[in-house]
Coordinates of C-alpha atoms in Angstrom, one line a residue:
Chain A
M495 CA -0.1 0.0 -0.1
K496 CA 1.8 3.1 -1.2
E497 CA -0.9 5.8 -1.2
F498 CA -2.7 6.7 1.8
K499 CA -4.6 9.8 1.1
D500 CA -8.4 9.5 1.4
K501 CA -8.1 5.8 2.3
T502 CA -9.6 4.4 5.6
A503 CA -7.5 3.3 8.6
V504 CA -8.8 1.4 11.6
I505 CA -6.6 1.2 14.8
T506 CA -7.6 -1.0 17.7
G507 CA -6.1 -0.4 21.2
A508 CA -6.0 3.3 20.1
T509 CA -5.6 4.8 23.5
T510 CA -2.4 2.9 24.6
G511 CA 1.0 2.2 23.2
L512 CA 1.5 3.2 19.6
G513 CA -2.2 3.7 19.2
P514 CA -2.4 7.5 19.4
A515 CA 0.7 8.1 17.5
L516 CA -0.6 5.7 14.5
A517 CA -3.9 7.5 14.5
K518 CA -2.4 10.9 14.4
R519 CA 0.0 9.8 11.6
C520 CA -3.0 8.4 9.6
L521 CA -4.8 11.8 10.0
E522 CA -1.6 13.6 8.8
E523 CA -1.5 11.2 5.7
G524 CA -5.0 12.5 4.9
M525 CA -6.7 9.3 5.9
K526 CA -10.1 8.6 7.2
V527 CA -9.6 7.2 10.7
V528 CA -11.4 5.0 13.0
I529 CA -10.1 4.5 16.4
A530 CA -11.2 1.6 18.7
D531 CA -10.6 0.7 22.3
G532 CA -12.3 -0.9 25.2
D533 CA -11.9 2.1 27.4
A534 CA -14.7 4.5 26.5
Q535 CA -13.4 7.4 28.5
A536 CA -9.9 7.2 27.3
L537 CA -11.1 6.8 23.7
S538 CA -13.1 9.8 24.0
Q539 CA -10.2 11.9 25.2
V540 CA -7.9 10.5 22.5
E541 CA -10.5 11.4 19.8
N542 CA -10.7 14.9 21.1
E543 CA -6.9 15.3 21.1
L544 CA -6.8 13.9 17.6
K545 CA -9.4 16.3 16.1
K546 CA -6.8 18.9 16.5
T547 CA -4.9 17.2 13.7
G548 CA -7.8 16.2 11.5
T549 CA -11.5 15.9 11.4
S550 CA -12.0 12.7 9.5
I551 CA -12.2 10.6 12.6
I552 CA -14.7 8.6 14.5
S553 CA -14.4 6.3 17.5
V554 CA -16.0 2.9 18.3
V555 CA -15.9 1.5 21.8
T556 CA -14.8 -2.0 21.0
D557 CA -13.5 -4.9 23.2
V558 CA -11.6 -6.9 20.4
S559 CA -11.7 -10.0 22.4
D560 CA -15.4 -10.1 21.5
P561 CA -16.1 -10.9 17.8
K562 CA -19.4 -9.4 17.9
Q563 CA -17.9 -5.9 18.9
V564 CA -15.4 -6.4 16.0
E565 CA -18.3 -7.0 13.6
A566 CA -20.0 -3.8 14.8
L567 CA -16.8 -2.0 14.4
T568 CA -16.5 -3.0 10.7
K569 CA -20.1 -2.1 10.1
K570 CA -19.7 1.4 11.6
T571 CA -16.5 1.9 9.6
R572 CA -18.0 0.9 6.5
D573 CA -21.3 2.7 6.9
T574 CA -19.3 6.0 7.7
Y575 CA -16.3 5.6 5.3
G576 CA -16.9 2.8 2.8
A577 CA -14.0 0.6 2.0
I578 CA -11.4 -0.3 4.6
H579 CA -7.7 -0.3 3.5
L580 CA -5.4 -0.2 6.7
L581 CA -5.9 -2.1 9.9
F582 CA -3.6 -1.8 13.0
N583 CA -4.1 -4.6 15.4
N584 CA -2.5 -2.6 18.2
A585 CA -4.6 -3.6 21.1
T586 CA -2.1 -5.3 23.6
K587 CA -2.1 -5.9 27.3
G588 CA 1.0 -6.4 29.2
L589 CA 1.3 -8.4 32.6
Q590 CA 4.3 -8.6 34.8
K591 CA 3.7 -11.5 36.8
S592 CA 5.2 -14.9 37.3
I593 CA 3.4 -17.8 35.7
L594 CA 2.5 -19.4 39.0
K595 CA 1.2 -16.1 40.4
T596 CA -1.0 -15.4 37.3
T597 CA -4.7 -16.0 37.8
M598 CA -6.9 -17.6 35.2
T599 CA -8.7 -14.4 34.6
E600 CA -5.4 -12.7 33.9
W601 CA -4.5 -15.4 31.5
E602 CA -7.8 -15.1 29.7
D603 CA -7.5 -11.2 29.6
I604 CA -4.1 -11.1 28.2
I605 CA -4.7 -13.9 25.7
G606 CA -8.1 -12.4 24.9
V607 CA -6.8 -9.0 23.9
N608 CA -3.4 -9.9 22.5
L609 CA -4.1 -13.1 20.5
W610 CA -7.9 -13.4 20.2
G611 CA -8.3 -9.6 19.6
A612 CA -5.9 -9.8 16.6
V613 CA -7.4 -13.0 15.3
N614 CA -10.9 -11.8 15.5
C615 CA -10.1 -8.5 13.7
M616 CA -8.2 -10.4 11.0
R617 CA -11.0 -13.1 10.6
I618 CA -13.6 -10.4 10.1
F619 CA -11.6 -7.8 8.1
I620 CA -9.9 -10.1 5.8
P621 CA -13.0 -11.3 3.8
I622 CA -14.1 -7.7 3.6
M623 CA -10.7 -6.5 2.2
L624 CA -10.5 -9.6 -0.1
D625 CA -13.8 -8.6 -1.7
Q626 CA -12.7 -5.0 -2.2
R627 CA -9.9 -6.1 -4.4
E628 CA -7.9 -3.0 -3.5
D629 CA -4.5 -2.6 -2.0
C630 CA -4.9 -3.1 1.6
H631 CA -2.5 -3.6 4.5
I632 CA -2.9 -5.4 7.9
V633 CA -0.2 -4.3 10.6
N634 CA 0.0 -6.5 13.7
V635 CA 1.8 -4.8 16.5
A636 CA 3.7 -7.2 18.5
S637 CA 7.2 -6.5 20.0
I638 CA 10.6 -8.2 20.1
A639 CA 9.1 -10.3 22.9
G640 CA 7.7 -12.2 19.8
V641 CA 11.1 -13.2 18.4
I642 CA 13.3 -13.6 21.3
C643 CA 13.1 -16.2 24.2
G644 CA 10.0 -16.4 26.4
L645 CA 10.7 -13.6 29.2
P646 CA 10.3 -14.5 32.9
E647 CA 7.6 -12.4 34.6
N648 CA 6.1 -11.7 31.1
A649 CA 4.9 -15.0 29.8
G650 CA 1.6 -13.7 28.7
L651 CA 3.3 -11.1 26.6
S652 CA 5.9 -13.4 25.3
L653 CA 3.5 -16.2 24.3
T654 CA 0.9 -14.0 22.6
N655 CA 3.6 -12.0 20.8
H656 CA 5.1 -15.1 19.5
A657 CA 1.8 -16.5 18.4
I658 CA 1.1 -13.2 16.4
V659 CA 4.6 -13.2 14.8
S660 CA 3.9 -16.9 13.6
I661 CA 0.4 -16.0 12.4
S662 CA 1.6 -13.1 10.4
E663 CA 4.3 -15.2 8.7
V664 CA 1.5 -17.7 7.7
L665 CA -0.9 -15.0 6.5
D666 CA 1.8 -13.4 4.5
G667 CA 2.3 -16.6 2.6
E668 CA -1.4 -17.2 2.2
M669 CA -2.1 -13.8 1.0
G670 CA 0.7 -14.1 -1.6
L671 CA -0.5 -17.7 -2.6
V672 CA -4.0 -16.5 -3.6
G673 CA -2.6 -13.3 -5.1
S674 CA -4.6 -11.0 -2.9
K675 CA -3.8 -7.3 -2.6
I676 CA -3.6 -7.6 1.2
K677 CA -0.2 -7.2 2.6
I678 CA 0.8 -8.1 6.1
S679 CA 3.2 -6.7 8.6
V680 CA 4.3 -7.3 12.0
V681 CA 5.9 -4.4 14.0
C682 CA 8.3 -5.4 16.7
P683 CA 9.5 -2.5 18.8
S684 CA 12.1 -3.1 21.5
Y685 CA 11.0 -0.8 24.0
L686 CA 8.9 -2.6 26.5
N687 CA 8.0 -2.1 30.0
L688 CA 8.7 -5.4 31.5
G689 CA 9.6 -4.6 34.9
L690 CA 12.9 -6.5 34.6
E691 CA 15.1 -3.9 35.9
N692 CA 14.9 -5.0 39.5
H693 CA 15.9 -8.5 38.8
S694 CA 19.0 -9.6 40.5
A695 CA 19.3 -13.1 39.1
D696 CA 21.4 -14.2 36.4
A697 CA 19.1 -15.6 33.8
G698 CA 21.4 -15.6 30.8
D699 CA 19.9 -13.7 28.0
V700 CA 17.8 -11.7 30.2
I701 CA 20.8 -9.8 31.3
S702 CA 21.3 -9.0 27.6
Y703 CA 17.9 -7.6 27.5
R704 CA 18.4 -5.4 30.4
A705 CA 21.6 -4.1 28.6
L706 CA 19.3 -3.4 25.6
M707 CA 16.9 -1.4 27.7
N708 CA 19.8 0.7 28.8
V709 CA 20.4 1.5 25.2
I710 CA 16.9 2.4 24.5
V711 CA 17.0 5.1 27.2
K712 CA 17.9 7.3 24.3
D713 CA 14.7 6.5 22.6
P714 CA 13.8 7.4 19.0
S715 CA 11.0 9.8 19.0
I716 CA 7.7 8.7 18.5
E717 CA 7.4 10.4 15.1
T718 CA 10.5 8.6 14.0
I719 CA 8.9 5.3 15.0
M720 CA 5.7 6.3 12.9
E721 CA 8.0 7.3 10.0
R722 CA 9.7 3.9 9.9
I723 CA 6.5 2.0 10.3
F724 CA 4.9 3.7 7.4
N725 CA 8.0 3.2 5.3
G726 CA 7.8 -0.5 6.1
I727 CA 4.1 -0.4 5.1
K728 CA 4.9 1.2 1.8
K729 CA 7.9 -1.2 1.1
G730 CA 5.5 -4.2 1.9
R731 CA 7.9 -5.4 4.6
L732 CA 6.7 -8.4 6.8
Y733 CA 8.8 -7.7 9.6
I734 CA 9.2 -4.1 10.9
F735 CA 11.5 -3.6 13.7
P736 CA 11.0 0.2 14.0
D737 CA 13.9 1.0 16.2
A738 CA 16.4 -1.5 14.6
V739 CA 18.8 1.6 13.7
D740 CA 19.2 2.2 17.4
T741 CA 19.1 -1.4 18.7
H742 CA 20.1 -3.6 15.8
V743 CA 23.1 -5.3 17.4
Y744 CA 21.4 -6.1 20.6
V745 CA 18.1 -7.5 19.1
R746 CA 20.1 -9.5 16.8
E747 CA 22.1 -10.9 19.6
L748 CA 19.1 -11.9 21.5
V749 CA 17.4 -13.7 18.5
Q750 CA 20.9 -15.3 18.0
T751 CA 21.1 -16.4 21.6
R752 CA 17.7 -18.2 21.3
L753 CA 18.8 -19.9 18.2
D754 CA 22.0 -21.0 19.6
T755 CA 20.3 -22.5 22.7
V756 CA 17.9 -24.4 20.3
I757 CA 20.5 -25.6 17.8
K758 CA 22.8 -26.7 20.5
S759 CA 20.2 -29.1 21.6
L760 CA 19.9 -30.7 18.4
Chain B
M735 CA 19.2 -30.5 37.5
R736 CA 19.4 -34.0 36.1
M737 CA 16.7 -36.4 36.7
K738 CA 18.3 -39.8 36.1
E739 CA 16.3 -42.3 38.2
F740 CA 12.8 -42.9 36.9
N741 CA 12.2 -46.1 38.9
G742 CA 9.3 -45.7 41.4
K743 CA 8.7 -42.2 40.4
V744 CA 5.2 -40.8 39.0
A745 CA 4.5 -39.6 35.4
V746 CA 1.4 -37.7 34.5
I747 CA 0.7 -37.8 30.8
T748 CA -2.1 -35.8 29.0
G749 CA -3.1 -37.0 25.5
A750 CA -2.1 -40.4 26.7
G751 CA -4.7 -42.2 24.8
S752 CA -2.7 -42.4 21.5
G753 CA 0.3 -41.2 19.7
I754 CA 3.3 -39.9 21.6
G755 CA 1.4 -39.8 24.9
L756 CA 0.6 -43.4 24.7
S757 CA 4.1 -44.3 23.9
L758 CA 5.3 -42.2 26.8
A759 CA 2.9 -44.1 29.1
N760 CA 4.1 -47.4 28.0
L761 CA 7.8 -46.4 28.2
C762 CA 7.5 -44.6 31.6
A763 CA 5.8 -47.8 33.0
T764 CA 8.7 -50.0 31.5
E765 CA 11.0 -47.7 33.4
G766 CA 9.3 -48.6 36.6
M767 CA 7.4 -45.5 36.9
K768 CA 3.8 -45.1 38.2
V769 CA 1.7 -43.8 35.4
V770 CA -1.3 -41.5 35.4
L771 CA -3.0 -41.5 32.0
A772 CA -5.1 -38.6 31.0
D773 CA -7.1 -38.0 27.9
I774 CA -10.4 -36.9 26.7
N775 CA -11.1 -40.3 25.1
E776 CA -12.0 -42.6 27.9
E777 CA -11.9 -45.8 25.9
N778 CA -8.3 -45.2 24.8
I779 CA -6.9 -44.5 28.1
S780 CA -9.0 -47.3 29.9
L781 CA -7.5 -49.8 27.4
A782 CA -4.0 -48.3 27.9
K783 CA -4.2 -48.4 31.6
K784 CA -5.4 -52.0 31.6
S785 CA -2.6 -53.0 29.4
L786 CA -0.1 -51.5 31.8
V787 CA -1.7 -53.0 34.7
D788 CA -1.6 -56.4 33.1
K789 CA 2.1 -56.1 32.5
G790 CA 2.5 -55.4 36.3
A791 CA 2.7 -51.5 36.2
E792 CA 0.9 -49.3 38.6
A793 CA -1.4 -47.1 36.5
I794 CA -4.6 -45.0 36.8
S795 CA -6.6 -43.3 34.1
V796 CA -8.5 -40.1 34.4
V797 CA -10.8 -38.8 31.8
T798 CA -9.6 -35.2 31.3
D799 CA -10.5 -32.4 29.0
V800 CA -7.4 -30.2 29.4
T801 CA -9.2 -27.1 28.3
K802 CA -11.1 -27.0 31.5
P803 CA -9.1 -25.9 34.6
E804 CA -11.5 -27.8 36.9
A805 CA -11.0 -31.1 34.9
V806 CA -7.1 -30.5 35.2
D807 CA -7.4 -29.6 38.9
N808 CA -9.3 -32.9 39.3
L809 CA -6.5 -34.8 37.3
A810 CA -4.0 -33.5 39.8
Q811 CA -6.2 -34.4 42.8
E812 CA -6.5 -37.9 41.4
A813 CA -2.8 -38.2 40.8
F814 CA -1.8 -37.0 44.1
K815 CA -4.4 -39.1 45.9
A816 CA -3.2 -42.3 44.0
F817 CA 0.6 -41.8 44.3
G818 CA 1.3 -39.1 46.7
E819 CA 3.7 -37.2 44.4
V820 CA 4.2 -36.3 40.9
H821 CA 7.8 -36.1 39.3
L822 CA 7.3 -35.9 35.6
L823 CA 4.3 -33.8 34.1
F824 CA 3.8 -34.4 30.5
N825 CA 1.8 -31.6 29.0
N826 CA 1.4 -33.4 25.8
A827 CA -2.4 -33.2 24.6
G828 CA -2.4 -31.3 21.4
I829 CA -4.6 -30.7 18.3
I830 CA -4.2 -29.7 14.7
W831 CA -6.2 -28.5 11.8
Q832 CA -5.0 -27.2 8.5
K833 CA -6.9 -24.7 6.3
P834 CA -6.7 -21.2 5.0
F835 CA -7.0 -18.6 7.5
W836 CA -10.2 -17.0 6.0
E837 CA -11.9 -20.5 6.0
S838 CA -11.2 -20.8 9.7
T839 CA -14.1 -20.5 12.2
L840 CA -14.3 -19.2 15.8
T841 CA -14.7 -22.7 16.9
D842 CA -11.6 -23.9 15.1
W843 CA -9.6 -21.2 16.7
A844 CA -11.1 -21.8 20.1
L845 CA -10.1 -25.4 19.9
M846 CA -6.5 -24.8 19.1
I847 CA -6.0 -22.0 21.5
N848 CA -7.9 -23.9 24.5
V849 CA -6.1 -27.2 23.8
N850 CA -2.6 -26.2 22.7
I851 CA -2.2 -23.1 24.9
F852 CA -4.6 -23.2 27.7
G853 CA -4.2 -27.2 28.1
V854 CA -0.4 -26.4 28.9
I855 CA -1.4 -23.4 31.2
N856 CA -3.9 -25.5 33.1
G857 CA -1.4 -28.4 33.6
I858 CA 1.3 -25.9 34.9
R859 CA -1.2 -24.3 37.3
A860 CA -2.6 -27.6 38.6
F861 CA 0.6 -29.3 39.2
V862 CA 3.7 -27.2 39.5
P863 CA 3.0 -25.5 42.9
R864 CA 2.6 -29.0 44.5
M865 CA 5.6 -30.4 42.6
L866 CA 7.6 -27.5 44.0
D867 CA 6.3 -28.2 47.6
Q868 CA 7.4 -31.8 47.3
K869 CA 11.1 -30.7 47.2
T870 CA 11.9 -33.7 45.2
E871 CA 13.4 -33.5 41.5
G872 CA 10.6 -32.9 39.1
R873 CA 10.1 -31.8 35.4
V874 CA 7.5 -30.1 33.4
I875 CA 7.7 -31.5 29.8
N876 CA 5.6 -29.6 27.3
T877 CA 5.0 -31.1 23.8
A878 CA 5.3 -28.3 21.3
S879 CA 6.4 -28.9 17.7
L880 CA 8.9 -27.9 15.1
A881 CA 6.0 -25.6 14.1
G882 CA 7.0 -23.7 17.1
L883 CA 10.3 -22.7 15.9
T884 CA 10.0 -22.5 12.1
Y885 CA 8.5 -20.1 9.6
G886 CA 4.8 -20.2 9.4
E887 CA 3.3 -22.6 6.8
V888 CA 0.3 -21.8 4.8
E889 CA -2.9 -23.4 6.1
N890 CA -1.4 -23.7 9.5
S891 CA -2.0 -20.3 11.1
A892 CA -3.3 -21.5 14.4
Y893 CA -1.0 -24.5 14.6
Y894 CA 2.2 -22.4 14.1
G895 CA 0.7 -19.7 16.3
T896 CA -0.3 -21.8 19.3
K897 CA 2.9 -23.9 19.1
S898 CA 5.2 -20.9 19.1
A899 CA 3.2 -19.8 22.0
V900 CA 3.9 -23.0 24.0
V901 CA 7.6 -22.7 23.2
A902 CA 7.7 -19.0 24.6
L903 CA 5.6 -19.9 27.6
S904 CA 7.8 -23.0 28.3
E905 CA 10.9 -20.7 28.0
A906 CA 9.6 -18.2 30.5
L907 CA 8.6 -21.1 32.9
D908 CA 12.2 -22.5 32.8
R909 CA 13.8 -19.1 33.5
E910 CA 11.2 -18.2 36.3
L911 CA 12.1 -21.6 37.8
R912 CA 15.9 -21.3 37.5
I913 CA 15.7 -17.8 39.1
I914 CA 14.2 -19.4 42.2
D915 CA 16.5 -22.5 41.9
A916 CA 13.5 -24.7 41.8
N917 CA 13.7 -28.4 42.1
V918 CA 11.6 -28.5 39.1
G919 CA 13.0 -28.2 35.6
V920 CA 11.3 -27.7 32.1
S921 CA 11.8 -29.4 28.9
I922 CA 10.1 -28.4 25.6
V923 CA 9.5 -31.3 23.0
I924 CA 10.1 -30.5 19.3
P925 CA 8.9 -33.4 17.3
T926 CA 9.6 -32.9 13.6
L927 CA 7.2 -35.4 12.3
V928 CA 5.7 -38.2 14.0
A929 CA 3.6 -40.9 12.4
T930 CA 0.4 -40.4 14.7
A931 CA -2.9 -39.0 14.0
L932 CA -3.6 -35.7 15.8
V933 CA -7.2 -36.2 16.5
T934 CA -10.1 -34.0 17.1
P935 CA -12.2 -34.6 20.3
K936 CA -14.7 -36.5 18.3
G937 CA -11.9 -39.0 17.4
E938 CA -11.9 -38.1 13.7
V939 CA -8.6 -38.1 12.0
E940 CA -7.5 -35.1 10.1
L941 CA -6.7 -37.3 7.0
K942 CA -6.1 -34.4 4.7
S943 CA -3.2 -33.3 7.0
K944 CA -1.8 -36.8 7.4
E945 CA -1.8 -37.6 3.8
K946 CA -0.3 -34.4 2.8
V947 CA 2.4 -34.7 5.5
N948 CA 3.1 -38.2 4.4
N949 CA 3.6 -37.3 0.7
M950 CA 6.3 -34.8 1.6
F951 CA 8.3 -37.1 3.6
Q952 CA 8.7 -40.9 3.5
A953 CA 7.3 -41.7 6.8
G954 CA 7.1 -40.0 10.3
A955 CA 9.0 -41.3 13.2
H956 CA 7.5 -43.9 15.3
P957 CA 6.0 -42.5 18.5
N958 CA 7.9 -45.1 20.5
D959 CA 11.2 -43.8 19.3
V960 CA 10.0 -40.4 20.1
A961 CA 9.1 -41.3 23.6
K962 CA 12.6 -42.8 23.9
G963 CA 14.1 -39.5 22.7
I964 CA 12.0 -37.6 25.1
L965 CA 13.1 -39.6 28.2
K966 CA 16.8 -39.4 27.0
G967 CA 16.3 -35.6 26.8
I968 CA 15.1 -35.4 30.3
R969 CA 18.1 -37.5 31.6
D970 CA 20.3 -35.1 29.7
D971 CA 18.6 -32.0 31.5
K972 CA 17.8 -30.6 27.9
L973 CA 15.5 -27.5 27.7
F974 CA 14.8 -28.3 24.0
I975 CA 14.3 -32.0 23.1
F976 CA 14.4 -33.0 19.5
P977 CA 13.4 -36.6 19.7
D978 CA 13.3 -37.0 15.8
G979 CA 15.6 -34.2 14.8
N980 CA 18.0 -34.2 11.9
L981 CA 19.8 -31.8 9.6
V982 CA 16.4 -30.8 7.9
T983 CA 15.2 -29.7 11.3
S984 CA 18.2 -27.6 12.0
F985 CA 18.2 -26.1 8.5
M986 CA 14.5 -25.1 8.8
I987 CA 15.1 -23.5 12.1
T988 CA 18.0 -21.5 11.2
T989 CA 16.2 -20.5 7.9
R990 CA 13.5 -18.9 9.9
S991 CA 15.9 -17.0 12.1
R992 CA 17.7 -15.8 9.1
G993 CA 14.3 -14.3 7.8
Q994 CA 14.2 -12.5 11.1
F995 CA 17.6 -11.2 11.0
K996 CA 17.0 -10.0 7.5
G997 CA 14.1 -8.3 8.8
I998 CA 16.1 -6.6 11.5
R999 CA 18.7 -5.7 9.0
Q1000 CA 16.3 -4.4 6.4
S1001 CA 14.7 -2.4 9.0
K1002 CA 17.7 -0.2 9.4
S1003 CA 16.7 1.2 5.9
L1004 CA 13.3 2.3 7.0
G1005 CA 14.4 6.0 7.5
K1006 CA 16.0 8.5 9.8

């Protein structure tokens, strides 16, 4: 998808993480924007703020773990703006807790939003996008927790991010196989609030991760992150590591460490 | 933490009614272990249990739907009631379907996520706290798949997705247990291709997948050999156990990582 002007973008989890910045950038690109989130109050606040950037924006309160609400989201989008071109599956929850302390409700919540949310949206948006036969793009927002080893105290995030990366790989292949005009990307930022800073134990590559976090202290600006994500969309990239320039060596090292552990066992 | 001595210890196996699970049950019994067979298929594990008992082993069977926390809690209760302790927990029950993403239904996805991911979570929650309290050597062995480490294959969105999740979950558990110097270790089983039928709860075989898969390779590994490989991996204190791994396995895993390295490298040219 190379042209954005006058096309329609939907952003889930629009009030947290990259959500507000993605919506703002879409407006700046002259897009019609639909922001969705489960938190009605936060969504309303974000919408008001975004109206300072552009007026082609509506909001739809949506809990993406509920397929019916996702159906309602697509209906409202099509009724208001017509065709849907760009979907950002950005709704993500984090959970900093050990596996044994995590309650069933917490498991269901994080898997509900992070995994089911993206799957529900893709299951409902893809047939619509396929019918449209126009250039479309689905961007799944994960993080490097989806490509490095499972992280202690963050199992929920790790397992759901890994699932999303794999599903994105499959979908990329399937969309190509049927010659569809839908492109798939998975965005893996490095900056994550994982609460690992206070860990004193030596857990191998977790230490490397902490070194990585120190590097990230000099964060790229959010506008820079947006620029890179949108360039990645324009270039049709499957993997978008939006802060790779700043963290390339460390991320690569962490992925390599995981690979080494696996191959050594063979 | 090496678990070398299996004789007299207790193994709990989900998905014990067929395939790798059944082979594990038989092998553990041969090693002198007491075996708890769990499966959604009552007939299969009843028969299996009877066969083990007839050979002089101590075994019980507990019909269990691993997607239900209460059922897995009940399994744990029965296991500890029968044998007092649990040393090897095999979260082995798994499911597969293969179809294009846009043909998959909500039910399809619920099945995969609930069995392959929540099944493992439920097992961990129901057993590990008590295994830790035992203060004896123990191990959680989760059956993942090569699909948990390789590039997503078309028609397999949920399988690669859920199996990748199992690997990451198991790695996280491994690290958390190491951090507290636990007496319980973790192994992740990565079968490449095994000649079993991954069945649906109704007992129907996914023939399409089995045929397709058998056409690509000559034959899958025998589940008995896989079970042997798994026990060896446990003895060797391996985090990743490749019971039927070979050069192709390593090639496929490395290729996927190379793809991600390329993604990282290429991302440097995304501007500013």
